[in-house]
mmCIF file of C-alpha atoms and ligand atoms in Angstrom:
data_model
loop_
_atom_site.group_PDB
_atom_site.id
_atom_site.type_symbol
_atom_site.label_atom_id
_atom_site.label_comp_id
_atom_site.label_asym_id
_atom_site.label_seq_id
_atom_site.Cartn_x
_atom_site.Cartn_y
_atom_site.Cartn_z
ATOM 1 C CA LEU A 1 1.216 10.541 10.458
ATOM 2 C CA ALA A 2 3.446 7.562 9.851
ATOM 3 C CA LEU A 3 1.913 4.257 10.925
ATOM 4 C CA THR A 4 4.861 2.005 11.751
ATOM 5 C CA HIS A 5 2.796 -1.204 11.640
ATOM 6 C CA PRO A 6 -0.798 -2.384 11.973
ATOM 7 C CA HIS A 7 -1.089 -3.114 15.696
ATOM 8 C CA PHE A 8 -3.810 -1.481 17.773
ATOM 9 C CA ASP A 9 -1.403 0.444 19.995
ATOM 10 C CA HIS A 10 0.216 1.999 16.915
ATOM 11 C CA VAL A 11 -2.824 2.763 14.725
ATOM 12 C CA PHE A 12 -5.695 3.564 17.102
ATOM 13 C CA GLY A 13 -6.171 7.298 17.510
ATOM 14 C CA ALA A 14 -5.182 8.393 14.021
ATOM 15 C CA ALA A 15 -8.731 9.686 13.531
ATOM 16 C CA ALA A 16 -7.964 12.360 16.134
ATOM 17 C CA PHE A 17 -5.998 14.156 13.412
ATOM 18 C CA PRO A 18 -8.577 14.834 10.692
ATOM 19 C CA GLY A 19 -7.042 15.902 7.425
ATOM 20 C CA ALA A 20 -3.610 14.548 8.301
ATOM 21 C CA GLU A 21 -1.676 12.882 5.505
ATOM 22 C CA VAL A 22 -1.238 9.287 6.632
ATOM 23 C CA PHE A 23 1.650 7.089 5.513
ATOM 24 C CA GLY A 24 2.184 3.375 5.950
ATOM 25 C CA ALA A 25 4.011 0.447 4.437
ATOM 26 C CA VAL A 26 2.233 -1.001 1.444
ATOM 27 C CA GLY A 27 -0.290 -3.569 2.687
ATOM 28 C CA VAL A 28 -1.220 -1.737 5.889
ATOM 29 C CA ASP A 29 -4.186 -0.244 4.053
ATOM 30 C CA ALA A 30 -5.598 -3.721 3.420
ATOM 31 C CA VAL A 31 -5.157 -4.794 7.056
ATOM 32 C CA LEU A 32 -6.963 -1.701 8.328
ATOM 33 C CA THR A 33 -9.778 -2.148 5.830
ATOM 34 C CA ARG A 34 -10.556 -5.881 6.102
ATOM 35 C CA ALA A 35 -13.368 -6.580 8.567
ATOM 36 C CA ARG A 36 -11.662 -9.684 9.940
ATOM 37 C CA ASP A 37 -8.405 -7.816 10.629
ATOM 38 C CA ARG A 38 -10.208 -4.866 12.194
ATOM 39 C CA GLU A 39 -11.991 -7.309 14.493
ATOM 40 C CA GLU A 40 -8.644 -8.830 15.456
ATOM 41 C CA LEU A 41 -7.268 -5.365 16.299
ATOM 42 C CA TYR A 42 -10.315 -4.790 18.506
ATOM 43 C CA ALA A 43 -9.909 -8.171 20.220
ATOM 44 C CA ASP A 44 -6.184 -7.642 20.756
ATOM 45 C CA ALA A 45 -6.817 -4.213 22.288
ATOM 46 C CA VAL A 46 -9.379 -5.651 24.721
ATOM 47 C CA ARG A 47 -7.035 -8.557 25.586
ATOM 48 C CA ASN A 48 -4.436 -5.947 26.448
ATOM 49 C CA GLY A 49 -6.761 -4.083 28.779
ATOM 50 C CA LEU A 50 -8.321 -1.372 26.651
ATOM 51 C CA ASN A 51 -11.897 -0.499 27.581
ATOM 52 C CA GLU A 52 -14.312 -2.303 25.223
ATOM 53 C CA THR A 53 -16.229 0.820 24.214
ATOM 54 C CA VAL A 54 -13.052 2.748 23.455
ATOM 55 C CA ALA A 55 -11.639 -0.225 21.550
ATOM 56 C CA ARG A 56 -14.838 -0.534 19.495
ATOM 57 C CA GLU A 57 -14.883 3.164 18.640
ATOM 58 C CA SER A 58 -11.218 3.066 17.728
ATOM 59 C CA ALA A 59 -11.573 -0.032 15.552
ATOM 60 C CA ASP A 60 -14.531 1.579 13.779
ATOM 61 C CA ARG A 61 -12.518 4.726 13.072
ATOM 62 C CA LEU A 62 -9.270 3.255 11.781
ATOM 63 C CA VAL A 63 -7.560 5.432 9.184
ATOM 64 C CA PRO A 64 -5.998 3.454 6.325
ATOM 65 C CA PRO A 65 -2.940 5.290 4.993
ATOM 66 C CA ARG A 66 -3.450 7.129 1.734
ATOM 67 C CA HIS A 67 0.284 7.095 1.004
ATOM 68 C CA LEU A 68 1.778 3.618 0.713
ATOM 69 C CA VAL A 69 5.525 3.163 0.978
ATOM 70 C CA SER A 70 7.365 0.371 -0.784
ATOM 71 C CA GLY A 71 11.115 0.879 -0.685
ATOM 72 C CA GLU A 72 11.967 4.413 0.431
ATOM 73 C CA TRP A 73 10.131 7.724 0.235
ATOM 74 C CA THR A 74 11.714 11.103 0.907
ATOM 75 C CA LEU A 75 9.087 13.410 2.327
ATOM 76 C CA ASP A 76 9.491 17.182 2.357
ATOM 77 C CA LEU A 77 7.838 18.574 5.493
ATOM 78 C CA GLY A 78 8.581 22.165 4.553
ATOM 79 C CA GLY A 79 10.818 24.579 6.411
ATOM 80 C CA GLY A 80 13.829 22.802 4.975
ATOM 81 C CA ARG A 81 13.109 19.571 6.808
ATOM 82 C CA GLN A 82 12.977 16.269 5.000
ATOM 83 C CA VAL A 83 12.391 12.850 6.472
ATOM 84 C CA LEU A 84 12.895 9.435 4.946
ATOM 85 C CA LEU A 85 10.189 6.799 5.209
ATOM 86 C CA ALA A 86 11.540 3.291 4.678
ATOM 87 C CA ASN A 87 9.694 0.017 4.303
ATOM 88 C CA VAL A 88 12.255 -2.070 6.194
ATOM 89 C CA GLY A 89 10.193 -5.167 6.916
ATOM 90 C CA PRO A 90 8.869 -7.671 7.104
ATOM 91 C CA GLY A 91 9.822 -8.530 10.656
ATOM 92 C CA HIS A 92 7.639 -7.593 13.608
ATOM 93 C CA THR A 93 4.763 -7.627 11.093
ATOM 94 C CA ALA A 94 4.500 -7.937 7.326
ATOM 95 C CA HIS A 95 4.265 -4.132 7.079
ATOM 96 C CA ASP A 96 7.018 -2.419 9.088
ATOM 97 C CA LEU A 97 7.760 1.223 8.344
ATOM 98 C CA ALA A 98 10.705 3.152 9.813
ATOM 99 C CA VAL A 99 11.219 6.915 9.777
ATOM 100 C CA LEU A 100 14.632 8.567 9.566
ATOM 101 C CA VAL A 101 14.843 12.181 10.694
ATOM 102 C CA PRO A 102 18.138 13.714 9.573
ATOM 103 C CA GLY A 103 20.060 15.875 11.998
ATOM 104 C CA ASP A 104 22.843 15.743 14.482
ATOM 105 C CA PRO A 105 22.229 13.182 15.724
ATOM 106 C CA GLU A 106 20.000 11.432 13.236
ATOM 107 C CA VAL A 107 16.903 9.851 14.738
ATOM 108 C CA VAL A 108 15.337 6.583 13.587
ATOM 109 C CA PHE A 109 11.789 5.702 14.630
ATOM 110 C CA CYS A 110 11.790 1.908 14.653
ATOM 111 C CA GLY A 111 8.241 0.892 15.504
ATOM 112 C CA ASP A 112 8.166 -2.429 17.309
ATOM 113 C CA LEU A 113 11.054 -3.844 15.303
ATOM 114 C CA VAL A 114 12.995 -2.675 18.359
ATOM 115 C CA GLU A 115 11.743 -2.735 21.938
ATOM 116 C CA GLU A 116 13.638 -1.497 24.956
ATOM 117 C CA SER A 117 11.181 -2.192 27.770
ATOM 118 C CA GLY A 118 11.198 -5.939 27.208
ATOM 119 C CA GLU A 119 11.821 -8.607 24.631
ATOM 120 C CA PRO A 120 10.291 -7.719 21.265
ATOM 121 C CA GLN A 121 6.795 -9.123 21.058
ATOM 122 C CA ALA A 122 6.375 -11.662 18.251
ATOM 123 C CA GLY A 123 2.743 -12.496 17.513
ATOM 124 C CA PRO A 124 1.163 -14.683 14.848
ATOM 125 C CA ASP A 125 1.651 -11.933 12.259
ATOM 126 C CA ALA A 126 5.414 -11.654 12.827
ATOM 127 C CA VAL A 127 7.852 -12.809 10.161
ATOM 128 C CA PRO A 128 10.695 -14.056 12.393
ATOM 129 C CA SER A 129 12.932 -15.346 9.612
ATOM 130 C CA HIS A 130 13.199 -11.818 8.145
ATOM 131 C CA TRP A 131 13.303 -9.849 11.395
ATOM 132 C CA PRO A 132 17.105 -9.730 11.880
ATOM 133 C CA ALA A 133 17.539 -8.468 8.305
ATOM 134 C CA ALA A 134 15.024 -5.702 9.021
ATOM 135 C CA LEU A 135 17.225 -4.545 11.915
ATOM 136 C CA ASP A 136 20.229 -4.606 9.573
ATOM 137 C CA ARG A 137 18.314 -2.200 7.335
ATOM 138 C CA LEU A 138 17.483 0.019 10.340
ATOM 139 C CA LEU A 139 21.171 0.129 11.246
ATOM 140 C CA ALA A 140 22.097 0.931 7.647
ATOM 141 C CA LEU A 141 19.593 3.789 7.675
ATOM 142 C CA GLY A 142 20.755 5.433 10.861
ATOM 143 C CA GLY A 143 24.369 4.367 11.128
ATOM 144 C CA GLU A 144 26.522 4.130 14.230
ATOM 145 C CA ASP A 145 25.683 7.472 15.809
ATOM 146 C CA ALA A 146 21.926 7.710 15.369
ATOM 147 C CA LEU A 147 19.399 7.632 18.182
ATOM 148 C CA TYR A 148 16.957 4.775 17.764
ATOM 149 C CA VAL A 149 13.427 5.241 19.106
ATOM 150 C CA PRO A 150 11.894 1.855 19.884
ATOM 151 C CA GLY A 151 8.186 1.080 19.771
ATOM 152 C CA HIS A 152 8.220 0.606 23.554
ATOM 153 C CA GLY A 153 10.699 1.853 26.131
ATOM 154 C CA ALA A 154 13.544 4.344 26.156
ATOM 155 C CA VAL A 155 15.656 5.628 23.273
ATOM 156 C CA VAL A 156 18.608 3.345 22.468
ATOM 157 C CA ASP A 157 21.828 3.414 20.458
ATOM 158 C CA SER A 158 23.113 1.355 17.547
ATOM 159 C CA ALA A 159 24.907 -1.078 19.881
ATOM 160 C CA PHE A 160 21.577 -1.921 21.511
ATOM 161 C CA VAL A 161 19.908 -2.455 18.128
ATOM 162 C CA ARG A 162 22.783 -4.681 16.995
ATOM 163 C CA ALA A 163 22.580 -6.729 20.197
ATOM 164 C CA GLN A 164 18.822 -7.081 19.785
ATOM 165 C CA ARG A 165 19.346 -8.155 16.192
ATOM 166 C CA ASP A 166 21.684 -10.913 17.336
ATOM 167 C CA ALA A 167 19.327 -11.958 20.138
ATOM 168 C CA LEU A 168 16.422 -12.203 17.666
ATOM 169 C CA ALA A 169 18.551 -14.259 15.261
ATOM 170 C CA THR A 170 19.351 -16.676 18.083
ATOM 171 C CA ARG A 171 15.769 -16.717 19.368
ATOM 172 C CA PHE A 172 14.329 -17.495 15.939
ATOM 173 C CA GLY A 173 17.158 -19.743 14.768
ATOM 174 C CA VAL A 174 18.133 -17.466 11.881
ATOM 175 C CA SER A 175 21.725 -17.978 10.784
ATOM 176 C CA PRO A 176 23.847 -14.789 10.958
HETATM 177 ZN ZN1 ZN B 201 3.500 -4.118 17.463
#
C-alpha cells in the first residue's frame, strides 16, 4: 500500500490489508501516530459525512507506514514490474507521495496534489507556496505522455496537470 498523504479518505481502511507492506512519505508515520492528529482525522471524516462509529473504528486502526520515502524509492513488485515511489511534496500536505508505474503509457498516481472533480482542496495542513513546484516534479516524473491519476475525479493528461499547476500558482500568489 502506498499512502499518498495523511487525510482520512486516503488512509482509512489500510487495516483491511493485514500484513501488507505500507509505504508513505517520511513524516506520515508521525501524523498517524500522534493522538491529536488521529483525532483530527476522525473529526474531519465526521465533518465530511462519515458515520461516527465507522470513523472512530478507522481512526483507532490507522496503519502508520513501515517504509518511509524521502526522495525516491524504486520498488520491485516481482514479475518484472518495478514502480517508483517519489516524495514530491510538500504541497497538498507536508507529506505527499506519488507513484510512477512504468509502461506504455506510464501512469502517475498523484494523490490530492491533482484533483479533477473540482478545485484542489487546500486545508490548514497544505503548503501552498510549494504546491506548484510539487506539480512540476509530478510532470518531470511522468513526462508529456503519461496518464495522471488524480486523488479525486477522472484520469487526466499532462496538459491538465500543467494548467492546474498554473492555476494553483495564481491562486496562491506563487511567482512562476
Ligand atoms: Zn487530501
